DNA sequence: AGATATTTGTTCGTATGTATC
DNA sequence: GGATACATACGAACAAATATC
């Protein structure tokens, strides 16, 4: 469970918590971060989870594939010139 | 056809309509309620049908078997002590 | 035996309406 | 007024077991 910090956006708190867990290795490379799972885990709406995942993508911690999910690690199709 | 009531969630209207039809015997015990069929019948998306079926499961009016379908009646594997 | 259709389960992408801060 | 947050709703594709031909 997360203790919501008043005055801090939930999507940011989730993004920070996931970042910590990924860095700590609690969520292994290749691990799936599904929106439904995170919704239940953090008790927030899907849009909030998606905002957090978007932040993690910006931080290059995960990549997302439609119909498949969001996975820990670098995007294999990332930067090919 | 259903006359959608504004302000009432579609998944609930479908669940209520199916409940009425089951109670009236229009859908017999053992009858199949397939998601595709209900999508076409009510003209809604699959997620909406699934939400309605979830409600019917909560009401103990149907049970669902993956790969097979949702059936009217009590779950045969429900409560065995 | 093998191919095809059916069926639920899961996943992300998008849009809308409402409420709150 | 704008950003956040929640719930609903539609769309599309992948996965896997089952039923049928």
Coordinates of C-alpha atoms (C1' of nucleotides) in Angstrom, one line a residue:
Chain A
X1 CA 0.0 0.0 0.0
X2 CA 1.0 3.6 -0.6
X3 CA 0.5 6.4 1.8
X4 CA -0.7 9.1 -0.5
X5 CA 1.2 12.3 0.1
X6 CA -1.3 15.3 0.1
X7 CA -0.5 17.9 -2.5
X8 CA 1.6 15.5 -4.6
X9 CA 0.0 14.2 -7.8
X10 CA -0.9 10.5 -7.6
X11 CA 0.5 9.7 -11.0
X12 CA 3.8 11.1 -9.9
X13 CA 3.9 9.2 -6.6
X14 CA 3.1 6.0 -8.5
X15 CA 5.8 6.8 -11.1
X16 CA 8.3 7.4 -8.3
X17 CA 7.3 4.2 -6.4
X18 CA 7.6 2.1 -9.5
X19 CA 11.0 3.7 -10.4
X20 CA 12.2 2.8 -6.9
X21 CA 11.0 -0.8 -7.2
X22 CA 12.5 -1.2 -10.7
X23 CA 15.9 0.2 -9.5
X24 CA 15.7 -2.1 -6.5
X25 CA 15.1 -5.1 -8.8
X26 CA 11.8 -5.9 -7.2
X27 CA 10.4 -5.7 -10.7
X28 CA 12.8 -7.6 -12.9
X29 CA 13.8 -6.6 -16.5
X30 CA 11.2 -8.0 -18.9
X31 CA 8.6 -7.9 -16.1
X32 CA 5.1 -6.9 -17.1
X33 CA 3.5 -3.8 -15.7
X34 CA -0.2 -4.1 -16.7
X35 CA -2.6 -1.3 -16.4
X36 CA -5.2 -3.4 -14.7
X37 CA -2.7 -4.8 -12.3
X38 CA -1.5 -1.4 -11.3
X39 CA -5.0 -0.1 -11.0
X40 CA -5.8 -2.7 -8.4
X41 CA -2.4 -2.5 -6.7
X42 CA -2.5 1.3 -6.2
X43 CA -6.3 1.6 -6.1
X44 CA -6.4 4.3 -8.8
X45 CA -8.2 4.9 -12.1
X46 CA -6.7 3.7 -15.4
X47 CA -6.0 7.2 -16.6
X48 CA -3.8 7.8 -13.5
X49 CA -1.9 4.5 -14.1
X50 CA -1.4 5.5 -17.7
X51 CA -0.1 8.9 -16.7
X52 CA 2.4 7.2 -14.4
X53 CA 3.5 4.7 -17.1
X54 CA 3.9 7.6 -19.5
X55 CA 6.3 9.1 -17.0
X56 CA 8.2 5.8 -16.8
X57 CA 8.5 5.7 -20.6
X58 CA 10.0 9.2 -20.5
X59 CA 12.5 8.0 -17.9
X60 CA 13.4 5.1 -20.3
X61 CA 12.6 2.6 -17.6
X62 CA 9.9 0.7 -19.5
X63 CA 8.5 0.3 -23.0
X64 CA 5.0 -0.4 -24.1
X65 CA 3.5 -2.5 -26.9
X66 CA -0.1 -2.2 -27.8
X67 CA -2.1 -5.4 -27.1
X68 CA 0.8 -6.8 -25.1
X69 CA 1.7 -4.6 -22.2
X70 CA 4.4 -2.5 -20.6
X71 CA 7.7 -4.1 -19.9
X72 CA 10.7 -3.2 -17.7
X73 CA 13.7 -2.4 -19.8
X74 CA 14.8 -0.6 -22.9
X75 CA 12.7 -0.5 -26.0
X76 CA 14.2 -3.1 -28.5
X77 CA 12.9 -1.0 -31.3
X78 CA 14.1 2.2 -29.8
X79 CA 16.6 4.2 -31.8
X80 CA 17.4 2.6 -35.0
X81 CA 18.7 5.1 -37.6
Chain B
X1 CA -33.8 -3.7 -28.9
X2 CA -33.1 -1.7 -25.8
X3 CA -34.1 1.9 -25.3
X4 CA -31.1 3.3 -23.5
X5 CA -32.0 5.2 -20.4
X6 CA -29.8 8.3 -20.3
X7 CA -27.8 8.6 -17.2
X8 CA -27.9 4.9 -16.4
X9 CA -24.8 2.9 -17.2
X10 CA -25.3 0.6 -20.2
X11 CA -23.6 -2.4 -18.5
X12 CA -26.2 -2.1 -15.7
X13 CA -29.2 -1.8 -18.1
X14 CA -28.0 -4.9 -19.9
X15 CA -27.5 -6.7 -16.6
X16 CA -31.0 -5.8 -15.5
X17 CA -32.5 -6.7 -18.9
X18 CA -30.8 -10.1 -18.8
X19 CA -31.8 -10.7 -15.2
X20 CA -35.4 -10.0 -16.2
X21 CA -35.2 -12.3 -19.2
X22 CA -33.7 -15.1 -17.1
X23 CA -36.3 -14.7 -14.4
X24 CA -39.0 -14.8 -17.0
X25 CA -37.6 -18.0 -18.5
X26 CA -36.9 -16.5 -21.9
X27 CA -33.3 -17.6 -21.4
X28 CA -33.5 -21.2 -20.1
X29 CA -31.2 -22.8 -17.5
X30 CA -28.1 -24.1 -19.2
X31 CA -28.6 -21.5 -22.0
X32 CA -25.5 -19.9 -23.4
X33 CA -24.8 -16.2 -23.1
X34 CA -21.9 -15.6 -25.5
X35 CA -20.1 -12.3 -25.4
X36 CA -20.2 -12.0 -29.2
X37 CA -23.9 -12.7 -29.3
X38 CA -24.7 -10.1 -26.6
X39 CA -22.5 -7.5 -28.3
X40 CA -24.5 -7.8 -31.5
X41 CA -27.8 -8.1 -29.7
X42 CA -27.3 -5.0 -27.6
X43 CA -25.0 -3.2 -29.9
X44 CA -22.3 -2.5 -27.4
X45 CA -18.6 -3.2 -27.0
X46 CA -17.3 -6.4 -25.6
X47 CA -16.0 -4.7 -22.4
X48 CA -19.5 -3.5 -21.7
X49 CA -21.0 -7.0 -22.2
X50 CA -18.3 -8.4 -19.9
X51 CA -19.1 -5.9 -17.2
X52 CA -22.8 -6.9 -17.4
X53 CA -21.9 -10.6 -17.3
X54 CA -19.7 -9.9 -14.2
X55 CA -22.7 -8.4 -12.6
X56 CA -24.8 -11.4 -13.4
X57 CA -22.2 -13.7 -11.9
X58 CA -22.3 -11.6 -8.7
X59 CA -26.1 -12.1 -8.7
X60 CA -25.5 -15.9 -9.0
X61 CA -27.6 -16.0 -12.2
X62 CA -24.9 -17.4 -14.4
X63 CA -21.5 -19.0 -14.3
X64 CA -18.7 -18.7 -16.8
X65 CA -16.1 -21.2 -18.1
X66 CA -13.2 -20.1 -20.1
X67 CA -13.1 -21.4 -23.7
X68 CA -16.7 -22.4 -23.3
X69 CA -19.0 -19.6 -22.4
X70 CA -21.4 -18.2 -19.8
X71 CA -24.3 -20.3 -18.8
X72 CA -27.6 -19.7 -17.0
X73 CA -27.8 -21.4 -13.7
X74 CA -25.7 -22.1 -10.6
X75 CA -22.1 -22.9 -10.9
X76 CA -21.7 -26.7 -10.5
X77 CA -18.3 -26.2 -9.0
X78 CA -19.5 -23.4 -6.8
X79 CA -19.7 -24.3 -3.1
X80 CA -18.6 -27.8 -2.4
X81 CA -17.5 -28.3 1.2
Chain C
dA1 C1' -5.0 -36.1 -38.1
dG2 C1' -5.5 -31.5 -39.2
dA3 C1' -7.7 -27.2 -40.1
dT4 C1' -11.2 -23.9 -38.8
dA5 C1' -14.5 -21.6 -35.9
dT6 C1' -15.9 -20.4 -31.3
dT7 C1' -15.2 -18.6 -26.7
dT8 C1' -13.3 -16.4 -22.6
dG9 C1' -9.2 -13.9 -20.7
dT10 C1' -6.0 -10.1 -21.2
dT11 C1' -3.8 -6.0 -23.1
dC12 C1' -3.2 -1.2 -24.8
dG13 C1' -5.2 3.0 -27.4
dT14 C1' -8.8 6.4 -27.4
dA15 C1' -12.8 9.3 -26.2
dT16 C1' -16.4 11.2 -23.1
dG17 C1' -18.6 13.0 -18.9
dT18 C1' -18.2 14.4 -14.2
dA19 C1' -16.1 16.0 -10.0
dT20 C1' -12.4 18.1 -7.5
dC21 C1' -8.5 21.1 -6.5
Chain D
dG1 C1' -9.8 28.1 -16.1
dG2 C1' -6.7 24.3 -16.1
dA3 C1' -4.7 20.0 -14.4
dT4 C1' -5.8 16.0 -12.0
dA5 C1' -8.6 12.0 -11.1
dC6 C1' -12.5 8.8 -11.5
dA7 C1' -15.8 5.8 -14.2
dT8 C1' -17.7 4.4 -18.3
dA9 C1' -17.5 3.0 -23.2
dC10 C1' -15.8 1.7 -27.8
dG11 C1' -12.0 -0.4 -30.7
dA12 C1' -8.5 -3.8 -31.8
dA13 C1' -5.3 -7.4 -31.3
dC14 C1' -2.9 -11.5 -28.9
dA15 C1' -3.4 -15.9 -26.2
dA16 C1' -5.1 -20.3 -25.3
dA17 C1' -8.3 -24.2 -24.9
dT18 C1' -12.4 -26.3 -26.8
dA19 C1' -15.7 -27.9 -30.4
dT20 C1' -16.6 -29.1 -34.9
dC21 C1' -15.9 -30.6 -39.5

